PDB file of C-alpha atoms in Angstrom:
ATOM      1  CA  UNK Y   1       0.101  -0.479   0.130  1.00  0.00           C
ATOM      2  CA  UNK Y   2       2.710   1.957  -0.902  1.00  0.00           C
ATOM      3  CA  UNK Y   3       3.660   4.847  -3.212  1.00  0.00           C
ATOM      4  CA  UNK Y   4       6.607   6.233  -5.520  1.00  0.00           C
ATOM      5  CA  UNK Y   5       7.371   9.636  -4.402  1.00  0.00           C
ATOM      6  CA  UNK Y   6       7.718  12.696  -7.178  1.00  0.00           C
ATOM      7  CA  UNK Y   7      11.212  13.927  -6.730  1.00  0.00           C
ATOM      8  CA  UNK Y   8      10.414  17.564  -6.863  1.00  0.00           C
ATOM      9  CA  UNK Y   9      13.458  20.822  -7.884  1.00  0.00           C
ATOM     10  CA  UNK Y  10      10.687  22.855  -5.654  1.00  0.00           C
ATOM     11  CA  UNK Y  11      11.406  23.678  -1.388  1.00  0.00           C
ATOM     12  CA  UNK Y  12       8.250  21.457  -0.876  1.00  0.00           C
ATOM     13  CA  UNK Y  13       7.977  18.501   1.104  1.00  0.00           C
ATOM     14  CA  UNK Y  14       4.574  16.898   1.173  1.00  0.00           C
ATOM     15  CA  UNK Y  15       3.964  13.186   2.636  1.00  0.00           C
ATOM     16  CA  UNK Y  16       0.134  12.284   2.661  1.00  0.00           C
ATOM     17  CA  UNK Y  17      -1.089   9.917   5.606  1.00  0.00           C
ATOM     18  CA  UNK Y  18       2.801   8.327   6.057  1.00  0.00           C
ATOM     19  CA  UNK Y  19       2.865   5.394   8.184  1.00  0.00           C
ATOM     20  CA  UNK Y  20       6.730   4.054   9.214  1.00  0.00           C
ATOM     21  CA  UNK Y  21       7.501   1.119   7.424  1.00  0.00           C
ATOM     22  CA  UNK Y  22       8.549  -0.950  10.516  1.00  0.00           C
ATOM     23  CA  UNK Y  23       5.256  -0.416  13.195  1.00  0.00           C
ATOM     24  CA  UNK Y  24       2.407  -2.985  12.301  1.00  0.00           C
ATOM     25  CA  UNK Y  25       0.499  -2.346   9.829  1.00  0.00           C
ATOM     26  CA  UNK Y  26      -2.505  -3.049  12.177  1.00  0.00           C
ATOM     27  CA  UNK Y  27      -1.512  -0.863  14.536  1.00  0.00           C
ATOM     28  CA  UNK Y  28       0.767   1.802  12.495  1.00  0.00           C
ATOM     29  CA  UNK Y  29      -1.212   6.097  12.943  1.00  0.00           C
ATOM     30  CA  UNK Y  30      -1.171   7.610   9.976  1.00  0.00           C
ATOM     31  CA  UNK Y  31       0.259  11.318   9.665  1.00  0.00           C
ATOM     32  CA  UNK Y  32       0.286  14.086   7.126  1.00  0.00           C
ATOM     33  CA  UNK Y  33       3.704  16.441   6.757  1.00  0.00           C
ATOM     34  CA  UNK Y  34       4.046  19.614   5.029  1.00  0.00           C
ATOM     35  CA  UNK Y  35       7.443  21.837   4.620  1.00  0.00           C
ATOM     36  CA  UNK Y  36       7.966  24.491   2.027  1.00  0.00           C
ATOM     37  CA  UNK Y  37      10.499  27.372   1.418  1.00  0.00           C
ATOM     38  CA  UNK Y  38       7.524  29.971   3.223  1.00  0.00           C
ATOM     39  CA  UNK Y  39       7.660  26.988   6.649  1.00  0.00           C
ATOM     40  CA  UNK Y  40      10.770  24.983   6.091  1.00  0.00           C
ATOM     41  CA  UNK Y  41      11.248  24.665   9.545  1.00  0.00           C
ATOM     42  CA  UNK Y  42       8.640  22.487  11.426  1.00  0.00           C
ATOM     43  CA  UNK Y  43       8.122  22.445  15.751  1.00  0.00           C
ATOM     44  CA  UNK Y  44       7.085  18.980  17.108  1.00  0.00           C
ATOM     45  CA  UNK Y  45       5.961  19.111  20.561  1.00  0.00           C
ATOM     46  CA  UNK Y  46       3.691  16.889  22.720  1.00  0.00           C
ATOM     47  CA  UNK Y  47       4.106  14.111  25.389  1.00  0.00           C
ATOM     48  CA  UNK Y  48       7.515  11.412  25.596  1.00  0.00           C
ATOM     49  CA  UNK Y  49       5.588   8.110  23.768  1.00  0.00           C
ATOM     50  CA  UNK Y  50       3.615  10.202  22.102  1.00  0.00           C
ATOM     51  CA  UNK Y  51       4.896   9.714  18.538  1.00  0.00           C
ATOM     52  CA  UNK Y  52       7.498  13.185  18.146  1.00  0.00           C
ATOM     53  CA  UNK Y  53      10.756  10.977  17.296  1.00  0.00           C
ATOM     54  CA  UNK Y  54       8.800   8.460  14.948  1.00  0.00           C
ATOM     55  CA  UNK Y  55       7.079  11.569  13.015  1.00  0.00           C
ATOM     56  CA  UNK Y  56      10.550  12.669  12.744  1.00  0.00           C
ATOM     57  CA  UNK Y  57      12.022   9.649  11.757  1.00  0.00           C
ATOM     58  CA  UNK Y  58       9.223   8.565   9.061  1.00  0.00           C
ATOM     59  CA  UNK Y  59      10.140  12.285   7.311  1.00  0.00           C
ATOM     60  CA  UNK Y  60      13.759  10.977   7.251  1.00  0.00           C
ATOM     61  CA  UNK Y  61      12.944   7.263   5.715  1.00  0.00           C
ATOM     62  CA  UNK Y  62      10.535   8.936   3.545  1.00  0.00           C
ATOM     63  CA  UNK Y  63      13.637  10.895   1.711  1.00  0.00           C
ATOM     64  CA  UNK Y  64      15.906   8.529   2.029  1.00  0.00           C
ATOM     65  CA  UNK Y  65      13.809   5.681   0.554  1.00  0.00           C
ATOM     66  CA  UNK Y  66      13.059   7.506  -2.370  1.00  0.00           C
ATOM     67  CA  UNK Y  67      16.363   8.603  -3.108  1.00  0.00           C
ATOM     68  CA  UNK Y  68      17.327   5.166  -3.172  1.00  0.00           C
ATOM     69  CA  UNK Y  69      14.415   4.104  -5.415  1.00  0.00           C
ATOM     70  CA  UNK Y  70      12.411   2.379  -3.455  1.00  0.00           C
ATOM     71  CA  UNK Y  71       8.517   3.102  -2.883  1.00  0.00           C
ATOM     72  CA  UNK Y  72       7.514   4.290   0.259  1.00  0.00           C
ATOM     73  CA  UNK Y  73       4.438   3.918   2.561  1.00  0.00           C
ATOM     74  CA  UNK Y  74       2.501   6.567   2.302  1.00  0.00           C
ATOM     75  CA  UNK Y  75      -0.260   7.537  -0.036  1.00  0.00           C
ATOM     76  CA  UNK Y  76       1.527  10.120  -1.731  1.00  0.00           C
ATOM     77  CA  UNK Y  77       4.636  11.916  -1.633  1.00  0.00           C
ATOM     78  CA  UNK Y  78       6.653  15.107  -2.959  1.00  0.00           C
ATOM     79  CA  UNK Y  79       9.931  14.888  -1.970  1.00  0.00           C
ATOM     80  CA  UNK Y  80      12.726  18.102  -2.734  1.00  0.00           C
ATOM     81  CA  UNK Y  81      16.536  17.163  -3.938  1.00  0.00           C
ATOM     82  CA  UNK Y  82      18.237  17.492  -0.809  1.00  0.00           C
ATOM     83  CA  UNK Y  83      22.570  18.257  -0.966  1.00  0.00           C
ATOM     84  CA  UNK Y  84      22.792  16.202   2.109  1.00  0.00           C
ATOM     85  CA  UNK Y  85      20.491  14.684   5.426  1.00  0.00           C
ATOM     86  CA  UNK Y  86      21.871  15.529   9.155  1.00  0.00           C
ATOM     87  CA  UNK Y  87      20.595  13.697  11.597  1.00  0.00           C
ATOM     88  CA  UNK Y  88      20.538  13.746  15.503  1.00  0.00           C
ATOM     89  CA  UNK Y  89      18.301  11.363  17.284  1.00  0.00           C
ATOM     90  CA  UNK Y  90      18.934   9.041  19.888  1.00  0.00           C
ATOM     91  CA  UNK Y  91      21.731   9.078  22.524  1.00  0.00           C
ATOM     92  CA  UNK Y  92      25.545   8.946  21.991  1.00  0.00           C
ATOM     93  CA  UNK Y  93      26.869   8.826  25.275  1.00  0.00           C
ATOM     94  CA  UNK Y  94      30.585   6.769  26.033  1.00  0.00           C
ATOM     95  CA  UNK Y  95      32.536   6.503  28.485  1.00  0.00           C
ATOM     96  CA  UNK Y  96      35.665   5.391  26.613  1.00  0.00           C
ATOM     97  CA  UNK Y  97      35.322   8.672  24.618  1.00  0.00           C
ATOM     98  CA  UNK Y  98      34.175  10.879  27.187  1.00  0.00           C
ATOM     99  CA  UNK Y  99      30.892  12.189  25.728  1.00  0.00           C
ATOM    100  CA  UNK Y 100      27.757  12.518  27.838  1.00  0.00           C
ATOM    101  CA  UNK Y 101      24.669  12.813  26.345  1.00  0.00           C
ATOM    102  CA  UNK Y 102      24.610  16.566  26.376  1.00  0.00           C
ATOM    103  CA  UNK Y 103      28.510  16.596  24.268  1.00  0.00           C
ATOM    104  CA  UNK Y 104      27.326  14.187  22.291  1.00  0.00           C
ATOM    105  CA  UNK Y 105      24.395  16.064  21.012  1.00  0.00           C
ATOM    106  CA  UNK Y 106      26.592  18.981  20.718  1.00  0.00           C
ATOM    107  CA  UNK Y 107      29.126  16.951  18.697  1.00  0.00           C
ATOM    108  CA  UNK Y 108      26.210  16.137  16.266  1.00  0.00           C
ATOM    109  CA  UNK Y 109      24.802  19.762  15.998  1.00  0.00           C
ATOM    110  CA  UNK Y 110      27.872  21.327  15.777  1.00  0.00           C
ATOM    111  CA  UNK Y 111      28.491  19.272  12.674  1.00  0.00           C
ATOM    112  CA  UNK Y 112      24.547  20.372  11.260  1.00  0.00           C
ATOM    113  CA  UNK Y 113      25.971  24.315  11.924  1.00  0.00           C
ATOM    114  CA  UNK Y 114      29.257  23.188  10.002  1.00  0.00           C
ATOM    115  CA  UNK Y 115      27.624  21.520   7.267  1.00  0.00           C
ATOM    116  CA  UNK Y 116      24.213  22.440   6.366  1.00  0.00           C
ATOM    117  CA  UNK Y 117      23.147  24.577   3.535  1.00  0.00           C
ATOM    118  CA  UNK Y 118      19.822  26.100   2.475  1.00  0.00           C
ATOM    119  CA  UNK Y 119      19.396  22.661   0.193  1.00  0.00           C
ATOM    120  CA  UNK Y 120      19.468  20.459   2.950  1.00  0.00           C
ATOM    121  CA  UNK Y 121      17.405  18.764   5.495  1.00  0.00           C
ATOM    122  CA  UNK Y 122      18.035  18.600   9.293  1.00  0.00           C
ATOM    123  CA  UNK Y 123      16.156  16.143  11.844  1.00  0.00           C
ATOM    124  CA  UNK Y 124      17.049  16.956  15.381  1.00  0.00           C
ATOM    125  CA  UNK Y 125      15.534  15.387  18.197  1.00  0.00           C
ATOM    126  CA  UNK Y 126      15.071  17.260  21.525  1.00  0.00           C
ATOM    127  CA  UNK Y 127      17.644  20.106  20.518  1.00  0.00           C
ATOM    128  CA  UNK Y 128      19.291  21.747  23.573  1.00  0.00           C
ATOM    129  CA  UNK Y 129      18.441  18.895  25.758  1.00  0.00           C
ATOM    130  CA  UNK Y 130      20.638  17.483  28.356  1.00  0.00           C
ATOM    131  CA  UNK Y 131      21.784  20.391  30.030  1.00  0.00           C
ATOM    132  CA  UNK Y 132      20.444  23.087  32.225  1.00  0.00           C
ATOM    133  CA  UNK Y 133      16.515  23.840  31.049  1.00  0.00           C
ATOM    134  CA  UNK Y 134      17.190  27.561  30.264  1.00  0.00           C
ATOM    135  CA  UNK Y 135      20.739  27.369  28.749  1.00  0.00           C
ATOM    136  CA  UNK Y 136      19.383  24.398  26.571  1.00  0.00           C
ATOM    137  CA  UNK Y 137      16.842  26.607  25.529  1.00  0.00           C
ATOM    138  CA  UNK Y 138      18.631  29.510  24.961  1.00  0.00           C
ATOM    139  CA  UNK Y 139      20.974  27.174  22.870  1.00  0.00           C
ATOM    140  CA  UNK Y 140      18.406  25.748  20.724  1.00  0.00           C
ATOM    141  CA  UNK Y 141      16.978  28.850  20.199  1.00  0.00           C
ATOM    142  CA  UNK Y 142      20.504  29.934  18.494  1.00  0.00           C
ATOM    143  CA  UNK Y 143      21.007  26.507  16.253  1.00  0.00           C
ATOM    144  CA  UNK Y 144      17.203  27.133  15.103  1.00  0.00           C
ATOM    145  CA  UNK Y 145      18.179  31.118  14.507  1.00  0.00           C
ATOM    146  CA  UNK Y 146      21.063  30.018  12.429  1.00  0.00           C
ATOM    147  CA  UNK Y 147      19.449  27.150  10.585  1.00  0.00           C
ATOM    148  CA  UNK Y 148      16.845  30.093   9.613  1.00  0.00           C
ATOM    149  CA  UNK Y 149      18.898  32.286   8.524  1.00  0.00           C
ATOM    150  CA  UNK Y 150      20.504  29.990   6.317  1.00  0.00           C
ATOM    151  CA  UNK Y 151      17.090  28.907   5.172  1.00  0.00           C
ATOM    152  CA  UNK Y 152      18.042  25.154   5.920  1.00  0.00           C
ATOM    153  CA  UNK Y 153      14.492  22.989   6.057  1.00  0.00           C
ATOM    154  CA  UNK Y 154      14.637  20.920   9.752  1.00  0.00           C
ATOM    155  CA  UNK Y 155      12.299  19.081  11.725  1.00  0.00           C
ATOM    156  CA  UNK Y 156      13.297  19.658  15.511  1.00  0.00           C
ATOM    157  CA  UNK Y 157      11.412  17.873  18.413  1.00  0.00           C
ATOM    158  CA  UNK Y 158      10.740  19.299  21.885  1.00  0.00           C
ATOM    159  CA  UNK Y 159       9.628  19.714  25.110  1.00  0.00           C
ATOM    160  CA  UNK Y 160      11.054  23.066  26.010  1.00  0.00           C
ATOM    161  CA  UNK Y 161       7.819  25.894  26.518  1.00  0.00           C
ATOM    162  CA  UNK Y 162      10.597  28.259  25.888  1.00  0.00           C
ATOM    163  CA  UNK Y 163      10.756  27.235  22.418  1.00  0.00           C
ATOM    164  CA  UNK Y 164       6.791  26.311  21.517  1.00  0.00           C
ATOM    165  CA  UNK Y 165       6.495  30.217  22.210  1.00  0.00           C
ATOM    166  CA  UNK Y 166       9.564  30.652  19.879  1.00  0.00           C
ATOM    167  CA  UNK Y 167       8.339  29.013  17.102  1.00  0.00           C
ATOM    168  CA  UNK Y 168       4.869  30.488  17.494  1.00  0.00           C
ATOM    169  CA  UNK Y 169       6.491  34.203  16.933  1.00  0.00           C
ATOM    170  CA  UNK Y 170       7.623  33.576  13.727  1.00  0.00           C
ATOM    171  CA  UNK Y 171       5.780  32.289  10.426  1.00  0.00           C
ATOM    172  CA  UNK Y 172       8.588  30.504   9.182  1.00  0.00           C
ATOM    173  CA  UNK Y 173       8.252  28.074  11.534  1.00  0.00           C
ATOM    174  CA  UNK Y 174       5.053  25.571  11.449  1.00  0.00           C
ATOM    175  CA  UNK Y 175       4.537  24.503  15.475  1.00  0.00           C
ATOM    176  CA  UNK Y 176       3.105  21.090  15.128  1.00  0.00           C
ATOM    177  CA  UNK Y 177       1.783  18.559  17.825  1.00  0.00           C
ATOM    178  CA  UNK Y 178       1.197  14.972  19.130  1.00  0.00           C
ATOM    179  CA  UNK Y 179      -2.339  14.642  20.776  1.00  0.00           C
ATOM    180  CA  UNK Y 180      -2.204  12.545  24.349  1.00  0.00           C
ATOM    181  CA  UNK Y 181      -5.435  10.967  25.294  1.00  0.00           C
ATOM    182  CA  UNK Y 182      -6.433  12.519  28.695  1.00  0.00           C
ATOM    183  CA  UNK Y 183      -8.829  10.406  29.541  1.00  0.00           C
ATOM    184  CA  UNK Y 184      -7.410   7.381  29.050  1.00  0.00           C
ATOM    185  CA  UNK Y 185      -3.623   8.571  29.984  1.00  0.00           C
ATOM    186  CA  UNK Y 186      -2.750   7.624  26.384  1.00  0.00           C
ATOM    187  CA  UNK Y 187      -0.969   8.889  23.102  1.00  0.00           C
ATOM    188  CA  UNK Y 188      -3.119   8.742  20.149  1.00  0.00           C
ATOM    189  CA  UNK Y 189       0.196   9.186  17.752  1.00  0.00           C
ATOM    190  CA  UNK Y 190      -2.207  11.721  16.062  1.00  0.00           C
ATOM    191  CA  UNK Y 191      -0.309  14.550  14.467  1.00  0.00           C
ATOM    192  CA  UNK Y 192      -1.645  17.986  14.334  1.00  0.00           C
ATOM    193  CA  UNK Y 193      -0.371  20.968  12.948  1.00  0.00           C
ATOM    194  CA  UNK Y 194      -0.695  24.771  14.516  1.00  0.00           C
ATOM    195  CA  UNK Y 195      -1.300  22.865  17.686  1.00  0.00           C
ATOM    196  CA  UNK Y 196       1.107  22.671  20.968  1.00  0.00           C
ATOM    197  CA  UNK Y 197       1.718  19.360  22.756  1.00  0.00           C
ATOM    198  CA  UNK Y 198       1.807  19.466  26.303  1.00  0.00           C
ATOM    199  CA  UNK Y 199       5.071  16.578  27.814  1.00  0.00           C
ATOM    200  CA  UNK Y 200       2.462  15.038  30.230  1.00  0.00           C
TER     201      UNK Y 200
END
């Protein structure tokens, strides 16, 4: 039930009813994602285990699978030509290399800032985490400012309230969230644009 994505020279990414290919098809929740030259930063908020990182991975997988000539798990997709895809997902802390969770993230994010262009895609999970929240928020805003100035397309997840407020203040940032059912105390895994989710 997949499709072959359309490759586009425009700065527009559109993935309709996308499903993570490794989640049980009977349980997976499909979602639709859009980014464009006028809104090229996607800031996803919401609860832990709510689907923020899965959304980010679905976007990244769809792009990379398309570049490999593979059909993708969605109804339709339009993918730009990126010169590179930069990813900071997960925790690469290392006792051997004297890397804490925070410094491991900083190494990856420094590489992004050194190399990302207006034609790149950046996937940054829990940006600025692993340190004092005020310092982490300031660092995350500085990174986002740099990516915005370059015109880099990016998908970023966060729990930080200051980042949610920052995203709402800027028209080029698309703020979105994943829902949480407060009655059942369960995530729904539904992605919604224009909505900021609580951490729960």
